[in-house]
Every structure is written in structure tokens, then in C-alpha cells.
Short mmCIF file of C-alpha atoms in Angstrom, two decimals:
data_model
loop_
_atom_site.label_atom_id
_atom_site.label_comp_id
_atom_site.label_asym_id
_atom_site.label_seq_id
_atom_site.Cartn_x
_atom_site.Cartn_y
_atom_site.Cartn_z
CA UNK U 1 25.67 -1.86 -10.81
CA UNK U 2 23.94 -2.75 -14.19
CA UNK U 3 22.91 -5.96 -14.59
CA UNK U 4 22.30 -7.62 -17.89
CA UNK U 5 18.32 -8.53 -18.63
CA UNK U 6 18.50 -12.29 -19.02
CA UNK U 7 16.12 -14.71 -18.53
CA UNK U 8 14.45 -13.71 -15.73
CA UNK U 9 13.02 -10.44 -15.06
CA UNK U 10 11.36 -9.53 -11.89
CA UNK U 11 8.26 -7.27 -10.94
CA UNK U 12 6.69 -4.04 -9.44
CA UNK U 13 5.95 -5.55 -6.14
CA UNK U 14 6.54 -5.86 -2.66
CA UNK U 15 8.48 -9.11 -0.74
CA UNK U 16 7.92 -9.10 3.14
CA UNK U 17 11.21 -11.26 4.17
CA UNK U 18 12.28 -11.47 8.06
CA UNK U 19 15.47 -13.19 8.01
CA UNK U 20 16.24 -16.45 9.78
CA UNK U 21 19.52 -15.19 11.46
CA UNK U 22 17.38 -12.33 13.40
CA UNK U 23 14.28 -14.16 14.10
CA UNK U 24 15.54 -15.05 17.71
CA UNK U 25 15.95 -11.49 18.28
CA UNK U 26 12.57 -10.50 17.92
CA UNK U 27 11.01 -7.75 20.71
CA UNK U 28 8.41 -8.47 23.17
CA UNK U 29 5.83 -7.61 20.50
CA UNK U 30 7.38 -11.10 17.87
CA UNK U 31 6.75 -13.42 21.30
CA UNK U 32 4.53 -16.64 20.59
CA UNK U 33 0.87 -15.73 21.10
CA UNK U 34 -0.29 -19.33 20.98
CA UNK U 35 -2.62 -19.12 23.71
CA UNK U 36 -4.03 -15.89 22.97
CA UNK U 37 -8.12 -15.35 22.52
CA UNK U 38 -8.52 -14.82 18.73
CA UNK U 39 -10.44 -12.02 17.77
CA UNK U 40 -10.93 -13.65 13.38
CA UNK U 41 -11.25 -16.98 13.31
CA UNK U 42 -9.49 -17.43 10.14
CA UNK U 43 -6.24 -15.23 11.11
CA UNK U 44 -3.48 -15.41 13.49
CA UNK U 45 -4.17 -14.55 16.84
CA UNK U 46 -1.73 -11.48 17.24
CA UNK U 47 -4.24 -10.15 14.43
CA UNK U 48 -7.08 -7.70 15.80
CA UNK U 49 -9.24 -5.10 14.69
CA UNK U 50 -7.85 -2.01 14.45
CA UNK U 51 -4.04 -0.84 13.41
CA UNK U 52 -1.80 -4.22 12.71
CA UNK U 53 1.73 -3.44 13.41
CA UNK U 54 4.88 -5.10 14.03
CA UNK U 55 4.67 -9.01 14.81
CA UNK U 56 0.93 -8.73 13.94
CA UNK U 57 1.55 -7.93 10.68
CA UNK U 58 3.96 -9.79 9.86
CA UNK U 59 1.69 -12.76 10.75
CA UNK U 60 -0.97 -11.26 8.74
CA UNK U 61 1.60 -11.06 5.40
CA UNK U 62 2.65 -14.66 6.37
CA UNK U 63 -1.15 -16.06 6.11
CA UNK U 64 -1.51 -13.88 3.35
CA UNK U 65 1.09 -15.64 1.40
CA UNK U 66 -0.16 -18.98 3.03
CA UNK U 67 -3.86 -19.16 1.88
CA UNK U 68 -3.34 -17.06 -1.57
CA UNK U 69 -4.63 -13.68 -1.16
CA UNK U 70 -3.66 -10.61 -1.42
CA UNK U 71 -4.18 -7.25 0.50
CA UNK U 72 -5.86 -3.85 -1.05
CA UNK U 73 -3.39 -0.91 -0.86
CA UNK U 74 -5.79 2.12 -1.87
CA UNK U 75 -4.13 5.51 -2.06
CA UNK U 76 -6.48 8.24 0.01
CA UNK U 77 -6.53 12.24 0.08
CA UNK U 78 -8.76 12.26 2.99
CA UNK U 79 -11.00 11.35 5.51
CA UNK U 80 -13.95 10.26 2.63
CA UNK U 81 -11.30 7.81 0.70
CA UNK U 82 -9.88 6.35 3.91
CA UNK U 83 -13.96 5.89 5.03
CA UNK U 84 -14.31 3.74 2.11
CA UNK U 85 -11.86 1.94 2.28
CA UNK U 86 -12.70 0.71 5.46
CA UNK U 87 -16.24 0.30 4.65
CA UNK U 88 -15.32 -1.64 1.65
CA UNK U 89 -13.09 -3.76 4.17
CA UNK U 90 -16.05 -4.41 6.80
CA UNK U 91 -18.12 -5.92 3.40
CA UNK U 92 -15.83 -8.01 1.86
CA UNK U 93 -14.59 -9.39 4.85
CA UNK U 94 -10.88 -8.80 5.06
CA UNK U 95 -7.67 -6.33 5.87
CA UNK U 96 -7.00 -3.30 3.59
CA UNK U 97 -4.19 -1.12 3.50
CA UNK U 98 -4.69 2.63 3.82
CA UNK U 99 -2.35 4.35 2.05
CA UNK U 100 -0.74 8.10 2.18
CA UNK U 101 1.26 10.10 -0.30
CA UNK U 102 3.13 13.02 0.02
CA UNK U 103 1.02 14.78 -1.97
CA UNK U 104 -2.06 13.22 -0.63
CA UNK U 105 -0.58 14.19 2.85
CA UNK U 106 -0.66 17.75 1.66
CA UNK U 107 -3.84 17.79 0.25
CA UNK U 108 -5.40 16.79 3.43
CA UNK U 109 -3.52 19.40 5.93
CA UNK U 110 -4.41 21.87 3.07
CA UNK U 111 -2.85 22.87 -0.01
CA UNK U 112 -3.17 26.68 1.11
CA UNK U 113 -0.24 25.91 3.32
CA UNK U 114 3.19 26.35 3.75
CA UNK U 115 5.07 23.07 2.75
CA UNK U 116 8.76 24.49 1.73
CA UNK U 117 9.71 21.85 4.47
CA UNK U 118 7.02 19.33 3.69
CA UNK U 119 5.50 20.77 7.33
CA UNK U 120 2.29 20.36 5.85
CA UNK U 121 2.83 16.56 3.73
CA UNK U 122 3.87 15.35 7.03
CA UNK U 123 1.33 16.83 9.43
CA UNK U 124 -1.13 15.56 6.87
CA UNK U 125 0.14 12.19 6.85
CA UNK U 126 0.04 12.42 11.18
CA UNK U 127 -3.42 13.96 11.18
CA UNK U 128 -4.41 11.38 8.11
CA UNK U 129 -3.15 8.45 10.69
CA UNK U 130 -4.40 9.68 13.67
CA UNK U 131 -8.13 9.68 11.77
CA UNK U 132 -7.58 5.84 11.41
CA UNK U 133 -6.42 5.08 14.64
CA UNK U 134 -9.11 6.83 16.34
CA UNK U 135 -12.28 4.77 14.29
CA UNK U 136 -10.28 1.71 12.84
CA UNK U 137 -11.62 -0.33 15.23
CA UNK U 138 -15.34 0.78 14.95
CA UNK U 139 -15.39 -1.05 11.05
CA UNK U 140 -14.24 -4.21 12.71
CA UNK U 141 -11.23 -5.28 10.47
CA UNK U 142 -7.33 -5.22 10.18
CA UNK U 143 -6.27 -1.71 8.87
CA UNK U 144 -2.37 -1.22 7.49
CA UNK U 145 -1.46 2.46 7.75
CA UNK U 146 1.23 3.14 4.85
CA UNK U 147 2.87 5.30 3.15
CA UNK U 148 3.95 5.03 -0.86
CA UNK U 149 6.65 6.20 -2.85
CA UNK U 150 9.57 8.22 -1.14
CA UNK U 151 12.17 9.21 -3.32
CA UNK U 152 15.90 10.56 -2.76
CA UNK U 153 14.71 14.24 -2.68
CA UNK U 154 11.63 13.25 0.05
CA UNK U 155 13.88 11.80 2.71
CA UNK U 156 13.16 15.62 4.98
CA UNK U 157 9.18 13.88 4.30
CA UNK U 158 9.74 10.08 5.55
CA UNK U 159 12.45 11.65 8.57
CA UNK U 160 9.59 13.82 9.70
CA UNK U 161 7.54 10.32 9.41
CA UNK U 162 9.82 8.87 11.45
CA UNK U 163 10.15 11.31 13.93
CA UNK U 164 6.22 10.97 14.75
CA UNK U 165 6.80 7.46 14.84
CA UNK U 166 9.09 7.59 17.34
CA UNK U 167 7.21 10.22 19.55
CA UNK U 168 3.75 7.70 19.18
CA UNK U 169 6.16 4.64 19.72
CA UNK U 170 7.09 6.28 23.52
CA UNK U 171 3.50 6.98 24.44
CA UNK U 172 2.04 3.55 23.10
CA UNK U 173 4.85 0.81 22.73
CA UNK U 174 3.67 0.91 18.56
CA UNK U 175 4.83 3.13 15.52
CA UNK U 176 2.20 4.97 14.45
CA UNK U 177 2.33 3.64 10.82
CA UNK U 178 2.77 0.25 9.98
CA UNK U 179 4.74 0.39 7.11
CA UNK U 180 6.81 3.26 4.70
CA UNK U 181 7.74 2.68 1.30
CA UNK U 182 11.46 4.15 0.20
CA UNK U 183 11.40 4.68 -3.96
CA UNK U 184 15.63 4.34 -4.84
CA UNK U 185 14.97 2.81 -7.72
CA UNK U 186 16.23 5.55 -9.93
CA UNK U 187 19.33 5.43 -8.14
CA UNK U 188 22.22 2.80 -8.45
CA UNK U 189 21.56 -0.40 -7.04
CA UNK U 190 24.52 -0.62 -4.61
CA UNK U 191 23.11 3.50 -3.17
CA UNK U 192 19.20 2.08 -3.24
CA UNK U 193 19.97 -0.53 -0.94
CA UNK U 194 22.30 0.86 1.14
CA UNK U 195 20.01 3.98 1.94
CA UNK U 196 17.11 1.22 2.75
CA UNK U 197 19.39 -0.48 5.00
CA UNK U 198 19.97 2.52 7.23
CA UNK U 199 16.25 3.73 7.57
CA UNK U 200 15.96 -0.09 8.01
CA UNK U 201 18.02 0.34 10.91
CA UNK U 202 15.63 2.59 12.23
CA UNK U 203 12.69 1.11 11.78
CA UNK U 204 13.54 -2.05 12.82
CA UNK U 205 13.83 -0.60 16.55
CA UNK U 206 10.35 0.70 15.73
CA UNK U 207 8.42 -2.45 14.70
CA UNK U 208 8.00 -0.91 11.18
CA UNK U 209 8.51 -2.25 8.00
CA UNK U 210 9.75 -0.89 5.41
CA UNK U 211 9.03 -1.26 1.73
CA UNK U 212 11.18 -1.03 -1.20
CA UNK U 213 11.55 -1.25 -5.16
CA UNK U 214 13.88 -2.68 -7.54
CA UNK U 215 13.40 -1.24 -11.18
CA UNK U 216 10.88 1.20 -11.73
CA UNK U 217 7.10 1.55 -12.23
CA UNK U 218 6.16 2.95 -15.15
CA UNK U 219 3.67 5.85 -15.80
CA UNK U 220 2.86 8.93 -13.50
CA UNK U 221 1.41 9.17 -10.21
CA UNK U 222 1.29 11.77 -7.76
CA UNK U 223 4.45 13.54 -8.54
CA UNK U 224 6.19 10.78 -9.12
CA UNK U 225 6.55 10.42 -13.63
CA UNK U 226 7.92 7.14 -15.38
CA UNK U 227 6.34 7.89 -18.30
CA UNK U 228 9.44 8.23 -20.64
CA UNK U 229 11.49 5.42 -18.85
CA UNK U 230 13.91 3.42 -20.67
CA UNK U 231 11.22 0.03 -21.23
CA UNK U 232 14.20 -2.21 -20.19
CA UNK U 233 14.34 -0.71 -16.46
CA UNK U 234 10.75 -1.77 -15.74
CA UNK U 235 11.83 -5.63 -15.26
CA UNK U 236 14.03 -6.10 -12.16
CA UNK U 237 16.51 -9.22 -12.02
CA UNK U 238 16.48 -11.66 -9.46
CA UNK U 239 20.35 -11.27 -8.53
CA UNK U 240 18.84 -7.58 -7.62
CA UNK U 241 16.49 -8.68 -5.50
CA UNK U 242 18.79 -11.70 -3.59
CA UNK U 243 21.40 -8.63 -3.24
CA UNK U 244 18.53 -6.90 -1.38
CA UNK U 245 17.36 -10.00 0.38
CA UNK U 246 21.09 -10.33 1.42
CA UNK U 247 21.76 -6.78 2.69
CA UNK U 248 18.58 -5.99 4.29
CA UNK U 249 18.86 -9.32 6.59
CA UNK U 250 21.88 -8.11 7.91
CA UNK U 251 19.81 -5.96 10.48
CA UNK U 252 18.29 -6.95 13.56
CA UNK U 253 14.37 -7.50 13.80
CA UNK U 254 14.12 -6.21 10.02
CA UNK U 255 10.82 -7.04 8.29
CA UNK U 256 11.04 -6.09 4.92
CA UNK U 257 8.87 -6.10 1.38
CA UNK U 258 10.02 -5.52 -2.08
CA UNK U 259 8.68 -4.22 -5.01
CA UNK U 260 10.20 -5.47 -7.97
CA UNK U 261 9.28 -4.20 -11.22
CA UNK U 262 8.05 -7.04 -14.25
CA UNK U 263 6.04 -4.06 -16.12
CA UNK U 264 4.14 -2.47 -14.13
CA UNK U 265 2.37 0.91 -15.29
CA UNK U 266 0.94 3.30 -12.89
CA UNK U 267 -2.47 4.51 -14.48
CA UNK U 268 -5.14 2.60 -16.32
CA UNK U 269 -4.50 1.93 -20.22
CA UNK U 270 -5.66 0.78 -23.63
CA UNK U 271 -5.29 -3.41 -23.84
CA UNK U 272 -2.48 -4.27 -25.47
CA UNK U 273 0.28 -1.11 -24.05
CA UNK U 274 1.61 -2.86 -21.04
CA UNK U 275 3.37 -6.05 -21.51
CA UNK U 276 2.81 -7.54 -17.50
CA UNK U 277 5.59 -10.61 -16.75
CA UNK U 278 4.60 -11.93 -13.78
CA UNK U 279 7.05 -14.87 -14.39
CA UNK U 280 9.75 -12.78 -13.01
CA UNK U 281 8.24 -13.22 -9.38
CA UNK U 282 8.12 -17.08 -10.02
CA UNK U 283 11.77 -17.03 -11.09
CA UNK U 284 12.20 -14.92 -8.68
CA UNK U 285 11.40 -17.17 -5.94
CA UNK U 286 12.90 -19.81 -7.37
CA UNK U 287 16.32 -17.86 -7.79
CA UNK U 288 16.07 -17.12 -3.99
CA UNK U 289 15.11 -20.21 -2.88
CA UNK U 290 18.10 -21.81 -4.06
CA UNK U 291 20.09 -19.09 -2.67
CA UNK U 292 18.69 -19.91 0.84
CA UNK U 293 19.24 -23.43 0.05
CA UNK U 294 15.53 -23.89 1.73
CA UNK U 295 12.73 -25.55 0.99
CA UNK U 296 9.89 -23.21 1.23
CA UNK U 297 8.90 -22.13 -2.24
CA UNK U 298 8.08 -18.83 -1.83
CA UNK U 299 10.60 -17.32 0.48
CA UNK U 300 9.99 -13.89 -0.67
CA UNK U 301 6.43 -11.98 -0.59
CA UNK U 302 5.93 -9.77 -3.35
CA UNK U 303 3.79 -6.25 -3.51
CA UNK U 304 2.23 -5.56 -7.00
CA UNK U 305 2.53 -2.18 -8.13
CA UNK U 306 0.58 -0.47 -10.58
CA UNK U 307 -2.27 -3.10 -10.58
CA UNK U 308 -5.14 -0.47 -12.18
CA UNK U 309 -6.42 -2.21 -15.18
CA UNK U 310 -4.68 -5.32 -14.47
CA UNK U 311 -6.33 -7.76 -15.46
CA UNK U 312 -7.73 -10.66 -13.39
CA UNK U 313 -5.61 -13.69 -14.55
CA UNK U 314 -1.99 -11.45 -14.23
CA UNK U 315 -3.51 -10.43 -10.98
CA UNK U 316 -4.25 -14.49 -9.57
CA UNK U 317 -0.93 -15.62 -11.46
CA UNK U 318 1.14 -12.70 -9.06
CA UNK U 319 -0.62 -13.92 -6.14
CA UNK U 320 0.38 -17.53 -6.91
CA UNK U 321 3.73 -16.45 -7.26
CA UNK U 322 3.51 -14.71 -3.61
CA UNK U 323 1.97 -10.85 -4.02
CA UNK U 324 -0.12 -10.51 -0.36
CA UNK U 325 -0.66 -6.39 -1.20
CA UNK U 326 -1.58 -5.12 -4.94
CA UNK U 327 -1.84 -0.99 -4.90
CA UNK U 328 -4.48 0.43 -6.09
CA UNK U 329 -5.58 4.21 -7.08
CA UNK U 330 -6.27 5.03 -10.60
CA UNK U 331 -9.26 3.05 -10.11
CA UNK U 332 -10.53 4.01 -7.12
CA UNK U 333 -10.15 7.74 -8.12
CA UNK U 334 -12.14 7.08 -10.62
CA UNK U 335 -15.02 5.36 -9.33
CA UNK U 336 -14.87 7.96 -6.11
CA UNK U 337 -15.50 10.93 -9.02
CA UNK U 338 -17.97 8.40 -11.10
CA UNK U 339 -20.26 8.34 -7.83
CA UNK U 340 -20.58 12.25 -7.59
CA UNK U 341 -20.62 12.30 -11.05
CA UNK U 342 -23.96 9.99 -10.77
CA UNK U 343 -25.36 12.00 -7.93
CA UNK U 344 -25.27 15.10 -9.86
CA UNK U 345 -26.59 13.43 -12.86
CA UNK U 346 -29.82 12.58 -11.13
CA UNK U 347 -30.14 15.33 -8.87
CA UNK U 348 -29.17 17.70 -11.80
CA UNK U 349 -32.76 19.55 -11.59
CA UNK U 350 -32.08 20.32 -7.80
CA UNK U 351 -28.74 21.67 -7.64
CA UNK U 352 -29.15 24.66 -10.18
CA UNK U 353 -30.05 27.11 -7.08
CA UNK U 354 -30.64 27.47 -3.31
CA UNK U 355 -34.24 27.49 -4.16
CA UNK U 356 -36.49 26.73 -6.86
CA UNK U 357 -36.97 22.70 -8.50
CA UNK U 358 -39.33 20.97 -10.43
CA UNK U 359 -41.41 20.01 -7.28
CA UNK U 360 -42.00 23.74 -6.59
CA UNK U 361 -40.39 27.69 -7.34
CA UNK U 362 -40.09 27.93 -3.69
CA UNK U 363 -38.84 24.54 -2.06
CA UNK U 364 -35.31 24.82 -0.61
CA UNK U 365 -33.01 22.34 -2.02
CA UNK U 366 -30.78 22.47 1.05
CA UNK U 367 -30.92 18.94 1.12
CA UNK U 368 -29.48 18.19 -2.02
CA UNK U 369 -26.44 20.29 -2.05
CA UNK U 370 -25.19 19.36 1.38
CA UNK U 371 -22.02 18.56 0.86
CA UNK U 372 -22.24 14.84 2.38
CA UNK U 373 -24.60 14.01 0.14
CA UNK U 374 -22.25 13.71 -3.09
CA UNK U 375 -19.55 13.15 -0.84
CA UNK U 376 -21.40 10.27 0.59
CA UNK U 377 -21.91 9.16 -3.40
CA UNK U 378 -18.27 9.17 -3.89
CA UNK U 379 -17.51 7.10 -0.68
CA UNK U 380 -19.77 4.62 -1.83
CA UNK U 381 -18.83 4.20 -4.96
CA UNK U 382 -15.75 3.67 -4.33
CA UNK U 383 -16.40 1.38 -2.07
CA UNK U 384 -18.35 -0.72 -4.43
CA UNK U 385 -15.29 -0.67 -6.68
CA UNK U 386 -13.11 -2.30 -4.01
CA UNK U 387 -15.11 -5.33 -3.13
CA UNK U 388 -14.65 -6.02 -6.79
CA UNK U 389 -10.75 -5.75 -6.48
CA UNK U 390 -10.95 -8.04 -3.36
CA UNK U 391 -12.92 -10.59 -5.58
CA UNK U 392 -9.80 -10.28 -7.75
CA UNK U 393 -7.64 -10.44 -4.87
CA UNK U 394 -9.11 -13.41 -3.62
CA UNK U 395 -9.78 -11.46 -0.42
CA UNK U 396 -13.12 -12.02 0.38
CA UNK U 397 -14.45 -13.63 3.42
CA UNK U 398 -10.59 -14.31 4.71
CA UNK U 399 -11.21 -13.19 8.32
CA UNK U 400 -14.07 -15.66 9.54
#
């Protein structure tokens, strides 16, 4: 179904949209929590420390959209990135998203591994998850466990996903993630959508949403390369996303997020190469609003993809136009390798041997090369470089 680029185009990012029609049939876990104890004064109550799934995040996405801020969603490749990004969450004061990739899934169950099957992207992903449930709570903030782009050809990855999901949802009433992203977008619109709606189908019996995305992103990341796309397919059209809206609603207890494309660019590059229209997401609303025939303004909540290099203003104008989650890893790769970078740049003198510096021939420089020590570097760098993008994000200070 090709739809002709008109007026409106719409963007890279992510709209979180329970529909009214299933909102009575929520589980136990979407029942009023009015008179619970509140563990952040500024959030909902369902909203603790720790993993936020199901009815707790949605009322997390909801404030989000509310107040005018938007979520970190940092890609990780092990225990170090997802460190900082918690630490980085406990400073600024707010929830992050942790996020895993196939490949990054991989990485950390080992790339010396079989993974013909994706065995080892998934167990990564479990093990990755299983790290964050076990000290989430320890840092003191909201923590979104996610995981990005899933083509066609990765289904085998997200049904082995789902299949731990299912196994942690009979032990502990909760998914283990919080959220999965399905990438259709290079597929036709009518197959896209009606491949989301059936893993929708089985999410929604898990308390998991599901994220998807209209047009594509452009640029390359982690296996997944835009970088010769037609320039036309990186604006999505609001009829796209309504059709989405539309089809998606039709399930029971379905939360949902879309990302819709208005030129995003995976990567970081020179001013002046990507041509960001964040109007789409206001037209966007507007488009579904009087769909809905409803008076709230911004009915849909919007993910911004490919938000490296963005620049502050596009950034604030998406939020204002209802982005509550902005990914995030060109940037943070690069400050993680900038930190070890500047730890071997000082240190230089004392990492040439075992033995042997300028303080002496014969002093050990054990503690130097220990491997936490530049590791530590990186984790705090990149830490550093994340309170910045909750500055941008307006995300500072949101929990008390």
C-alpha cells in the first residue's frame, strides 16, 4: 500500500496508544492504585524502583507525555553500558530505558558461540535482563528493559524472547522485558501491521508492549543498513500511522508505541546532511485526533529514533509534539570509548609493561592495567554523556 507524500510526513518514533474500547479489559496489574504508598513523589504510584512493566509503565509513558519529557533509550553490549546507564539515571534523577540488540545480545553471551539459531542473541538478551533485574533496584530509579529493531528474518530472535517471557511471566506474574520493538518497515504496510498485530496478540496476554515503525530510519546500526534508502521512505504519513492506530486497537489489553519516520538517521553526521521534520508528529497528532473525534491533543506518544547528533531544539520541538523515549547509541559509544581513550592517555607511561614506570624500574603497575580501571573510565564517561541527553530531554529531576 503506497501512499502518496503529501503534506504531512511523519517521524522515526515511537506512539504508546492503549485504546479506549479495551481499557475496561485491563488485568489485575491496569487496576486503580489510587491509594497506594508512592515510592517518587513526582510519578504515578504504580511506578517503583526497579523493572516498570505493564500498567506501571504505561502510567510512566502517560506522565511522560503529560509533563514534557522524554525517556533515554541507550543501546548496551554489557554489564559496563547497562551500569551506566543506571548510574547516569540515579544522577539526573529520572527513568532510562536499557536497551538490547541482537547483536548486542550476542556480544554479551559471547561472540565465540554458536548462534546459527540466535541461541546465543537470545540467551544474551535473558542473561543481559536478568543482570538488571537482579541490581535495578539498588540505583533507586525506574528501569525499562527493551529490545530494538527486529526485522522479518529475526522473528526465530524475538519468539525465543517471547518464550522467556512467558516462562518469567509463570514464576513472577511479569514479562521479563518491558517492551520489544518489531522493524516491518521494509515490508508492505498492510504485512507490517498485520505481523505486529499477531505478536501483539501475544504480548498483550503478557503485559508487554510492543513497539513498532512506520517508514524507515536511515543510516546503519547494528546490522541493520539504511544507508542507500530511497530519501522519500524516511517520512511516514499520518493515514499510515491512523491505519496502525486502527488495527493494533483491535486487540485486547494492547499497549502499543510507534515509530514513525520524519528523517531520522541512525549515526552522528556533518550539520546540514539530515533534513529532521518533526512537524510530521504534530500533524500527526492532529490527523489522529480528528480521527478519534477526541479532544486530547496528543492522542498518540511518539519514540524518536536516531536522535545522535540531534540537535537540542528538533529534540524539545519532538517532545512537544509527544516523543516520551528518544534512542540513543552512537553517542554513548562514543563517549564510553572517549573515557578509556582518556585513561590511557594519562596513564600512557604505566601501561607499557607489567613492571617498570617513571616512578621506578621495578614498581608493579598492576594497578593500572586492571581491567576495571579503564573499564570504570568508560562507564563513567558515558555516564557523564547521558545526564547531558537528559538535560536535552528535559528529564532531569522528574522523579521527586
Amino acid at each position: 500500500m503506497k501512499l502518496a507524500i503529501a503534506t504531512l510526513l511523519v517521524a522515526s518514533a515511537s506512539a504508546f496508544v492503549p485504546h479506549t474500547s479495551f481499557v475496561a479489559q485491563r488485568t489485575a496489574l491496569s487496576m486503580s492504585t489510587a491509594t497506594e504508598e508512592k515510592t517518587f513523589a513526582k510519578l504515578p504510584a504504580t511506578v517503583k524502583a526497579g523493572v516498570v512493566t505493564g500498567k506501571a509503565l504505561e502510567d510512566l509513558l502517560d506522565y511522560a507525555k503529560e509533563t514534557g519529557f522524554a525517556i533515554p533509550g541507550v543501546n548496551i553490549v554489557g554489564s559496563n553500558s547497562i551500569n551506566a546507564c543506571m548510574e547516569a539515571a540515579a544522577k539526573y534523577g529520572g527513568p532510562i530505558m536499557v536497551t538490547f540488540s541482537k547483536g548486542g545480545g550476542q556480544f554479551i553471551a559471547g561472540k565465540s558461540v554458536p548462534n546459527d539459531n540466535d541461541e546465543a542473541s537470545i540467551a544474551g538478551c535473558v542473561a543481559g535482563a536478568k543482570h538488571v533485574r537482579e541490581v535495578a533496584e539498588l540505583y533507586g530509579v525506574p528501569v525499562i528493559l527493551h529490545t530494538d529493531h527486529c526485522q522479518k528474518a529475526w522473528l526465530p530472535w524475538m519468539d525465543g524472547l517471547l518464550a522467556a517471557n512467558e516462562k518469567y511471566y509463570k514464576a513472577h506474574g511479569e514479562p521479563l522485558f518491558s517492551s520489544h520493538m518489531l522493524d516491518l518497515s521494509e515490508e508492505p504496510l498492510e504485512e507490517n501491521i498485520g505481523i505486529c498485530k499477531e505478536y501483539m496478540e501475544k504480548f498483550a496476554k503478557l503485559d508487554i508492549l510492543l513497539e513498532f515503525e512506520l517508514g524507515v530510519t536511515g543510516g546503519e546500526e547494528d546490522g541493520v543498513d539504511n544507508t542507500d534508502i530511497d530519501s522519500s521512505r524516511l517520512y511516514t504519513q499520518p493515514e499510515e500511522v491512523w491505519y496502525a492506530y486502527q488495527q493494533l486497537s483491535e486487540v485486547p489489553n494492547a499497549m502499543f508505541t510507534c515509530a514513525a519516520s520524519f528523517g531520522n538517521v541512525h549515526g552522528v553526521y556533518a550539520p546540514g546532511n539530515v533534513d529532521l521534520q518533526p512537524v510530521i508528529l504534530y500533524n500527526s497528532q492532529e490527523y489522529i485526533k480528528e480521527k478519534l473525534g477526541t479532544n486530547e491533543d496528543k492522542p498518540m506518544k511518539f519514540v524518536f529514533h536516531g536522535g545522535s547528533g540531534s540537535s537540542p531544539e528538533d529534540i524539545k520541538y519532538a517532545i512537544g509534539a509527544g516523543v516520551i523515549k528518544m534512542n540513543i547509541d552512537t553517542d554513548t559509544q562514543w563517549a564510553y570509548w572517549d573515557g578509556i581513550r582518556e585513561y590511557e592517555a594519562k596513564n600512557h607511561d604505566y601501561l607499557q609493561g607489567q613492571i617498570g614506570n617513571p616512578d621506578g624500574d621495578e614498581i608493579p603497575n598492576k594497578k593500572y592495567y586492571d581491567p576495571r580501571m579503564a573499564l570504570r573510565a568508560g562507564e563513567e564517561s558515558m555516564a557523564a554523556r547521558l545526564c547531558k541527553a537528559a538535560e536535552d530531554l528535559n528529564c532531569v529531576d522528574v522523579l521527586n
